[in-house]
PDB file of C-alpha atoms and ligand atoms in Angstrom:
ATOM      1  CA  LEU A   1       0.000   0.000   0.000  1.00  0.00           C
ATOM      2  CA  TYR A   2       1.004   3.582  -0.675  1.00  0.00           C
ATOM      3  CA  THR A   3       2.002   6.077   2.054  1.00  0.00           C
ATOM      4  CA  TYR A   4       2.305   9.836   2.451  1.00  0.00           C
ATOM      5  CA  PHE A   5       4.911  11.949   4.149  1.00  0.00           C
ATOM      6  CA  PRO A   6       4.216  12.644   7.837  1.00  0.00           C
ATOM      7  CA  GLY A   7       1.376  15.165   8.042  1.00  0.00           C
ATOM      8  CA  GLY A   8       0.309  14.466   4.452  1.00  0.00           C
ATOM      9  CA  PRO A   9       1.806  17.557   2.773  1.00  0.00           C
ATOM     10  CA  MET A  10       0.480  18.216  -0.734  1.00  0.00           C
ATOM     11  CA  TRP A  11       0.366  20.985  -3.356  1.00  0.00           C
ATOM     12  CA  PRO A  12      -2.716  23.022  -2.428  1.00  0.00           C
ATOM     13  CA  PRO A  13      -5.849  23.101  -4.631  1.00  0.00           C
ATOM     14  CA  SER A  14      -4.883  26.599  -5.795  1.00  0.00           C
ATOM     15  CA  ARG A  15      -1.790  25.108  -7.409  1.00  0.00           C
ATOM     16  CA  ARG A  16      -2.760  22.533 -10.033  1.00  0.00           C
ATOM     17  CA  ASP A  17      -0.622  24.002 -12.840  1.00  0.00           C
ATOM     18  CA  LEU A  18       2.956  23.380 -11.791  1.00  0.00           C
ATOM     19  CA  THR A  19       6.134  24.374 -13.582  1.00  0.00           C
ATOM     20  CA  TYR A  20       9.483  22.633 -13.449  1.00  0.00           C
ATOM     21  CA  ALA A  21      12.911  23.741 -14.610  1.00  0.00           C
ATOM     22  CA  LEU A  22      16.170  21.999 -15.437  1.00  0.00           C
ATOM     23  CA  ALA A  23      17.984  24.385 -13.159  1.00  0.00           C
ATOM     24  CA  ASP A  24      21.435  22.843 -12.652  1.00  0.00           C
ATOM     25  CA  THR A  25      22.719  20.702 -15.504  1.00  0.00           C
ATOM     26  CA  ALA A  26      26.379  21.740 -15.601  1.00  0.00           C
ATOM     27  CA  GLU A  27      27.464  18.540 -13.849  1.00  0.00           C
ATOM     28  CA  THR A  28      25.889  16.097 -16.292  1.00  0.00           C
ATOM     29  CA  SER A  29      26.948  15.335 -19.860  1.00  0.00           C
ATOM     30  CA  ILE A  30      23.421  14.327 -20.898  1.00  0.00           C
ATOM     31  CA  PRO A  31      22.235  16.762 -23.589  1.00  0.00           C
ATOM     32  CA  ARG A  32      19.609  19.216 -22.458  1.00  0.00           C
ATOM     33  CA  ALA A  33      17.128  18.189 -25.147  1.00  0.00           C
ATOM     34  CA  THR A  34      17.413  14.568 -23.986  1.00  0.00           C
ATOM     35  CA  LEU A  35      16.776  15.632 -20.394  1.00  0.00           C
ATOM     36  CA  SER A  36      13.776  17.707 -21.481  1.00  0.00           C
ATOM     37  CA  GLY A  37      12.201  14.684 -23.142  1.00  0.00           C
ATOM     38  CA  ILE A  38      12.847  12.337 -20.222  1.00  0.00           C
ATOM     39  CA  PHE A  39      11.388  14.680 -17.599  1.00  0.00           C
ATOM     40  CA  ALA A  40       8.429  15.582 -19.826  1.00  0.00           C
ATOM     41  CA  ARG A  41       7.526  11.874 -20.124  1.00  0.00           C
ATOM     42  CA  ALA A  42       8.034  11.284 -16.389  1.00  0.00           C
ATOM     43  CA  PHE A  43       5.781  14.214 -15.390  1.00  0.00           C
ATOM     44  CA  ALA A  44       3.177  13.204 -17.989  1.00  0.00           C
ATOM     45  CA  ARG A  45       2.668   9.838 -16.272  1.00  0.00           C
ATOM     46  CA  TRP A  46       1.564  11.571 -13.069  1.00  0.00           C
ATOM     47  CA  ALA A  47      -0.442  14.228 -14.941  1.00  0.00           C
ATOM     48  CA  ALA A  48      -2.397  11.467 -16.682  1.00  0.00           C
ATOM     49  CA  ALA A  49      -3.546  10.079 -13.329  1.00  0.00           C
ATOM     50  CA  THR A  50      -4.500  13.430 -11.719  1.00  0.00           C
ATOM     51  CA  ASN A  51      -5.803  16.924 -12.421  1.00  0.00           C
ATOM     52  CA  LEU A  52      -2.249  18.254 -12.160  1.00  0.00           C
ATOM     53  CA  ARG A  53      -0.517  19.784 -15.169  1.00  0.00           C
ATOM     54  CA  PHE A  54       3.222  20.229 -15.573  1.00  0.00           C
ATOM     55  CA  THR A  55       5.028  22.642 -17.878  1.00  0.00           C
ATOM     56  CA  GLU A  56       8.752  23.065 -18.334  1.00  0.00           C
ATOM     57  CA  ALA A  57       9.913  26.589 -17.465  1.00  0.00           C
ATOM     58  CA  ALA A  58      13.018  28.154 -18.969  1.00  0.00           C
ATOM     59  CA  SER A  59      14.572  29.117 -15.664  1.00  0.00           C
ATOM     60  CA  GLY A  60      14.501  27.912 -12.096  1.00  0.00           C
ATOM     61  CA  ALA A  61      13.813  31.415 -10.829  1.00  0.00           C
ATOM     62  CA  ASP A  62      10.024  31.136 -10.919  1.00  0.00           C
ATOM     63  CA  ALA A  63       9.528  27.383 -11.275  1.00  0.00           C
ATOM     64  CA  ASP A  64       7.643  25.353  -8.656  1.00  0.00           C
ATOM     65  CA  ILE A  65       9.966  22.386  -9.090  1.00  0.00           C
ATOM     66  CA  THR A  66      13.710  22.746  -9.712  1.00  0.00           C
ATOM     67  CA  ILE A  67      15.751  19.830 -11.017  1.00  0.00           C
ATOM     68  CA  GLY A  68      19.507  19.690 -10.580  1.00  0.00           C
ATOM     69  CA  PHE A  69      22.416  17.290 -11.020  1.00  0.00           C
ATOM     70  CA  HIS A  70      24.963  17.520  -8.213  1.00  0.00           C
ATOM     71  CA  ALA A  71      28.052  15.594  -7.101  1.00  0.00           C
ATOM     72  CA  GLY A  72      28.952  15.070  -3.462  1.00  0.00           C
ATOM     73  CA  ALA A  73      27.935  17.753  -0.988  1.00  0.00           C
ATOM     74  CA  HIS A  74      25.714  20.375  -2.580  1.00  0.00           C
ATOM     75  CA  GLY A  75      24.462  22.575   0.197  1.00  0.00           C
ATOM     76  CA  ASP A  76      21.374  20.816   1.571  1.00  0.00           C
ATOM     77  CA  GLY A  77      22.997  18.571   4.183  1.00  0.00           C
ATOM     78  CA  GLU A  78      22.363  15.398   2.151  1.00  0.00           C
ATOM     79  CA  PRO A  79      25.565  14.806   0.166  1.00  0.00           C
ATOM     80  CA  PHE A  80      25.593  12.419  -2.775  1.00  0.00           C
ATOM     81  CA  ASP A  81      27.858   9.381  -2.598  1.00  0.00           C
ATOM     82  CA  GLY A  82      29.235   8.397  -6.008  1.00  0.00           C
ATOM     83  CA  PRO A  83      27.917   5.513  -8.151  1.00  0.00           C
ATOM     84  CA  LEU A  84      24.875   3.675  -6.683  1.00  0.00           C
ATOM     85  CA  GLY A  85      23.913   4.196  -3.029  1.00  0.00           C
ATOM     86  CA  THR A  86      21.716   7.280  -3.115  1.00  0.00           C
ATOM     87  CA  LEU A  87      20.689   7.969  -6.710  1.00  0.00           C
ATOM     88  CA  ALA A  88      18.529  11.016  -6.187  1.00  0.00           C
ATOM     89  CA  HIS A  89      16.363  12.740  -3.627  1.00  0.00           C
ATOM     90  CA  ALA A  90      13.347  14.986  -3.671  1.00  0.00           C
ATOM     91  CA  PHE A  91      11.792  17.092  -0.954  1.00  0.00           C
ATOM     92  CA  SER A  92       8.143  16.862   0.100  1.00  0.00           C
ATOM     93  CA  PRO A  93       5.473  19.418  -0.985  1.00  0.00           C
ATOM     94  CA  THR A  94       5.726  22.289  -1.487  1.00  0.00           C
ATOM     95  CA  ASP A  95       9.511  22.521  -1.402  1.00  0.00           C
ATOM     96  CA  GLY A  96      10.029  21.417  -5.000  1.00  0.00           C
ATOM     97  CA  ARG A  97      13.739  20.597  -4.939  1.00  0.00           C
ATOM     98  CA  PHE A  98      14.676  17.491  -6.941  1.00  0.00           C
ATOM     99  CA  HIS A  99      18.371  16.528  -7.002  1.00  0.00           C
ATOM    100  CA  LEU A 100      20.105  13.743  -8.921  1.00  0.00           C
ATOM    101  CA  ASP A 101      23.573  12.330  -8.206  1.00  0.00           C
ATOM    102  CA  ALA A 102      25.752  13.533 -11.092  1.00  0.00           C
ATOM    103  CA  ALA A 103      28.115  10.598 -10.434  1.00  0.00           C
ATOM    104  CA  GLU A 104      25.607   7.911 -11.488  1.00  0.00           C
ATOM    105  CA  ALA A 105      26.029   6.057 -14.779  1.00  0.00           C
ATOM    106  CA  TRP A 106      22.680   7.423 -15.935  1.00  0.00           C
ATOM    107  CA  VAL A 107      21.043   5.716 -18.894  1.00  0.00           C
ATOM    108  CA  ALA A 108      19.168   8.357 -20.862  1.00  0.00           C
ATOM    109  CA  ASP A 109      18.323   6.423 -24.032  1.00  0.00           C
ATOM    110  CA  GLY A 110      15.834   4.184 -22.274  1.00  0.00           C
ATOM    111  CA  ASP A 111      17.636   0.890 -22.834  1.00  0.00           C
ATOM    112  CA  VAL A 112      19.197   0.130 -19.468  1.00  0.00           C
ATOM    113  CA  SER A 113      19.000  -3.632 -20.025  1.00  0.00           C
ATOM    114  CA  SER A 114      21.587  -3.437 -22.812  1.00  0.00           C
ATOM    115  CA  SER A 115      24.019  -1.231 -20.878  1.00  0.00           C
ATOM    116  CA  SER A 116      27.457  -2.738 -20.389  1.00  0.00           C
ATOM    117  CA  SER A 117      27.873  -0.965 -17.061  1.00  0.00           C
ATOM    118  CA  PRO A 118      27.019  -2.913 -13.893  1.00  0.00           C
ATOM    119  CA  VAL A 119      26.134   0.368 -12.190  1.00  0.00           C
ATOM    120  CA  ALA A 120      23.860   1.754 -14.920  1.00  0.00           C
ATOM    121  CA  VAL A 121      20.651   3.361 -13.669  1.00  0.00           C
ATOM    122  CA  ASP A 122      17.662   4.308 -15.806  1.00  0.00           C
ATOM    123  CA  LEU A 123      17.073   8.047 -15.469  1.00  0.00           C
ATOM    124  CA  GLU A 124      13.394   8.043 -16.425  1.00  0.00           C
ATOM    125  CA  SER A 125      12.607   5.354 -13.830  1.00  0.00           C
ATOM    126  CA  VAL A 126      14.239   7.383 -11.060  1.00  0.00           C
ATOM    127  CA  ALA A 127      12.514  10.555 -12.284  1.00  0.00           C
ATOM    128  CA  VAL A 128       9.051   8.952 -12.095  1.00  0.00           C
ATOM    129  CA  HIS A 129       9.789   7.755  -8.529  1.00  0.00           C
ATOM    130  CA  GLU A 130      11.138  11.122  -7.342  1.00  0.00           C
ATOM    131  CA  ILE A 131       8.182  13.018  -8.835  1.00  0.00           C
ATOM    132  CA  GLY A 132       5.962  10.819  -6.657  1.00  0.00           C
ATOM    133  CA  HIS A 133       7.879  12.158  -3.644  1.00  0.00           C
ATOM    134  CA  LEU A 134       7.666  15.758  -4.939  1.00  0.00           C
ATOM    135  CA  LEU A 135       3.871  15.351  -5.070  1.00  0.00           C
ATOM    136  CA  GLY A 136       3.617  13.922  -1.555  1.00  0.00           C
ATOM    137  CA  LEU A 137       3.874  10.149  -1.818  1.00  0.00           C
ATOM    138  CA  GLY A 138       6.133   8.171   0.486  1.00  0.00           C
ATOM    139  CA  HIS A 139       7.122   4.580  -0.161  1.00  0.00           C
ATOM    140  CA  SER A 140       4.795   1.712  -1.028  1.00  0.00           C
ATOM    141  CA  SER A 141       4.884  -1.887   0.152  1.00  0.00           C
ATOM    142  CA  VAL A 142       3.702  -3.111  -3.280  1.00  0.00           C
ATOM    143  CA  PRO A 143       6.727  -4.443  -5.238  1.00  0.00           C
ATOM    144  CA  ASP A 144       5.261  -3.442  -8.639  1.00  0.00           C
ATOM    145  CA  ALA A 145       4.640   0.138  -7.526  1.00  0.00           C
ATOM    146  CA  ILE A 146       6.809   2.996  -8.765  1.00  0.00           C
ATOM    147  CA  MET A 147       6.978   4.083  -5.118  1.00  0.00           C
ATOM    148  CA  TYR A 148       8.431   0.757  -3.898  1.00  0.00           C
ATOM    149  CA  PRO A 149      11.761   1.667  -2.231  1.00  0.00           C
ATOM    150  CA  THR A 150      14.041  -0.524  -4.336  1.00  0.00           C
ATOM    151  CA  ILE A 151      14.512  -1.240  -8.041  1.00  0.00           C
ATOM    152  CA  ARG A 152      16.517  -4.070  -9.566  1.00  0.00           C
ATOM    153  CA  THR A 153      19.661  -2.805 -11.297  1.00  0.00           C
ATOM    154  CA  GLY A 154      19.415  -2.892 -15.060  1.00  0.00           C
ATOM    155  CA  THR A 155      15.645  -2.512 -15.097  1.00  0.00           C
ATOM    156  CA  LYS A 156      13.349   0.183 -16.356  1.00  0.00           C
ATOM    157  CA  LYS A 157      10.170   0.821 -14.364  1.00  0.00           C
ATOM    158  CA  VAL A 158       8.157   3.800 -15.535  1.00  0.00           C
ATOM    159  CA  GLU A 159       4.494   2.721 -15.623  1.00  0.00           C
ATOM    160  CA  LEU A 160       2.405   3.691 -12.621  1.00  0.00           C
ATOM    161  CA  ALA A 161       0.915   0.649 -10.872  1.00  0.00           C
ATOM    162  CA  SER A 162      -2.668   0.756  -9.623  1.00  0.00           C
ATOM    163  CA  ASP A 163      -1.270   1.340  -6.125  1.00  0.00           C
ATOM    164  CA  ASP A 164       0.535   4.504  -7.311  1.00  0.00           C
ATOM    165  CA  VAL A 165      -2.616   5.717  -9.081  1.00  0.00           C
ATOM    166  CA  GLU A 166      -4.776   5.125  -6.006  1.00  0.00           C
ATOM    167  CA  GLY A 167      -2.220   6.902  -3.820  1.00  0.00           C
ATOM    168  CA  ILE A 168      -1.919   9.994  -5.988  1.00  0.00           C
ATOM    169  CA  GLN A 169      -5.681  10.153  -6.635  1.00  0.00           C
ATOM    170  CA  SER A 170      -6.374  10.250  -2.930  1.00  0.00           C
ATOM    171  CA  LEU A 171      -4.230  13.407  -2.735  1.00  0.00           C
ATOM    172  CA  TYR A 172      -5.259  15.131  -6.011  1.00  0.00           C
TER     173      TYR A 172
HETATM  174  N1  TQI B   1      16.772   7.876  -2.834  1.00  0.00           N
HETATM  175  C1  TQI B   1      15.818   7.680  -1.828  1.00  0.00           C
HETATM  176  C2  TQI B   1      14.413   7.621  -2.472  1.00  0.00           C
HETATM  177  O1  TQI B   1      14.058   8.526  -3.243  1.00  0.00           O
HETATM  178  C3  TQI B   1      15.820   8.777  -0.783  1.00  0.00           C
HETATM  179  C4  TQI B   1      14.950   8.378   0.363  1.00  0.00           C
HETATM  180  C5  TQI B   1      15.235   7.453   1.285  1.00  0.00           C
HETATM  181  C6  TQI B   1      13.647   8.837   0.635  1.00  0.00           C
HETATM  182  N2  TQI B   1      14.183   7.326   2.149  1.00  0.00           N
HETATM  183  C7  TQI B   1      13.197   8.160   1.767  1.00  0.00           C
HETATM  184  C8  TQI B   1      12.833   9.742   0.033  1.00  0.00           C
HETATM  185  C9  TQI B   1      11.934   8.364   2.297  1.00  0.00           C
HETATM  186  C10 TQI B   1      11.565   9.970   0.559  1.00  0.00           C
HETATM  187  C11 TQI B   1      11.118   9.271   1.685  1.00  0.00           C
HETATM  188  O2  TQI B   1      13.715   6.685  -2.193  1.00  0.00           O
HETATM  189  S1  TQI B   1      17.364   6.608  -3.659  1.00  0.00           S
HETATM  190  C12 TQI B   1      14.937   4.411  -5.909  1.00  0.00           C
HETATM  191  C13 TQI B   1      14.462   3.007  -5.970  1.00  0.00           C
HETATM  192  C14 TQI B   1      16.220   6.102  -4.851  1.00  0.00           C
HETATM  193  C15 TQI B   1      15.784   4.809  -4.900  1.00  0.00           C
HETATM  194  O3  TQI B   1      18.461   7.163  -4.358  1.00  0.00           O
HETATM  195  O4  TQI B   1      17.635   5.525  -2.786  1.00  0.00           O
HETATM  196  C16 TQI B   1      14.533   5.291  -6.855  1.00  0.00           C
HETATM  197  C17 TQI B   1      15.824   6.988  -5.805  1.00  0.00           C
HETATM  198  F1  TQI B   1      13.173   2.922  -5.729  1.00  0.00           F
HETATM  199  F2  TQI B   1      14.673   2.516  -7.155  1.00  0.00           F
HETATM  200  F3  TQI B   1      15.118   2.271  -5.138  1.00  0.00           F
HETATM  201  C18 TQI B   1      14.964   6.597  -6.822  1.00  0.00           C
HETATM  202 CL1  TQI B   1      13.511   4.778  -8.154  1.00  0.00          CL
HETATM  203 CA1   CA B   2      25.011   7.740  -5.652  1.00  0.00          CA
HETATM  204 ZN1   ZN B   3      20.188  17.546  -2.543  1.00  0.00          ZN
HETATM  205 ZN1   ZN B   4      11.860   6.907  -2.697  1.00  0.00          ZN
END
């Protein structure tokens, strides 16, 4: 079953049109256009299950959600740790910060199963999971759920399970 963060924080009803920005991409070599496509698909999966809408903004200055790639310590007290370990983290509503570990062997072409790297991680899969956190979901006990707290290496998991849909629809 799905969970929420303590206290059940959510984006308020007055904020159903949310913007996101690729705010800090200097530390990744993934092309910006590739990132745009991956995050657009990841947000669209949650939009399809709710009355939320997500639009990419040009700058982080006025965006609700800011996405950044960072290596090691990056100013929020939760340093990244090199390949594997912590892959990414997102803060609960309505903070909006979404950080990814720049040191991961991110797979951005969608085919993580054919990667030769034993530490390859599918970026879109992690994005869909972290957006769940950004919207207020905690972890789920259902292994098929996007919000389950582990993913097998070398796998892509981007489709919301019914548990994820029920969880997000009880918030929005
Ligand atoms: N990052 C953890 C996560 O997002 C951070 C975290 C730990 C956390 N406990 C939490 C966030 C409780 C909110 C609430 O879950 S992670 C996966 C998965 C991570 C893990 O790097 O371990 C994904 C990030 F599910 F695959 F294991 C994304 Cl998809
Ligand atoms: Ca890491
Ligand atoms: Zn961070
Ligand atoms: Zn998580």
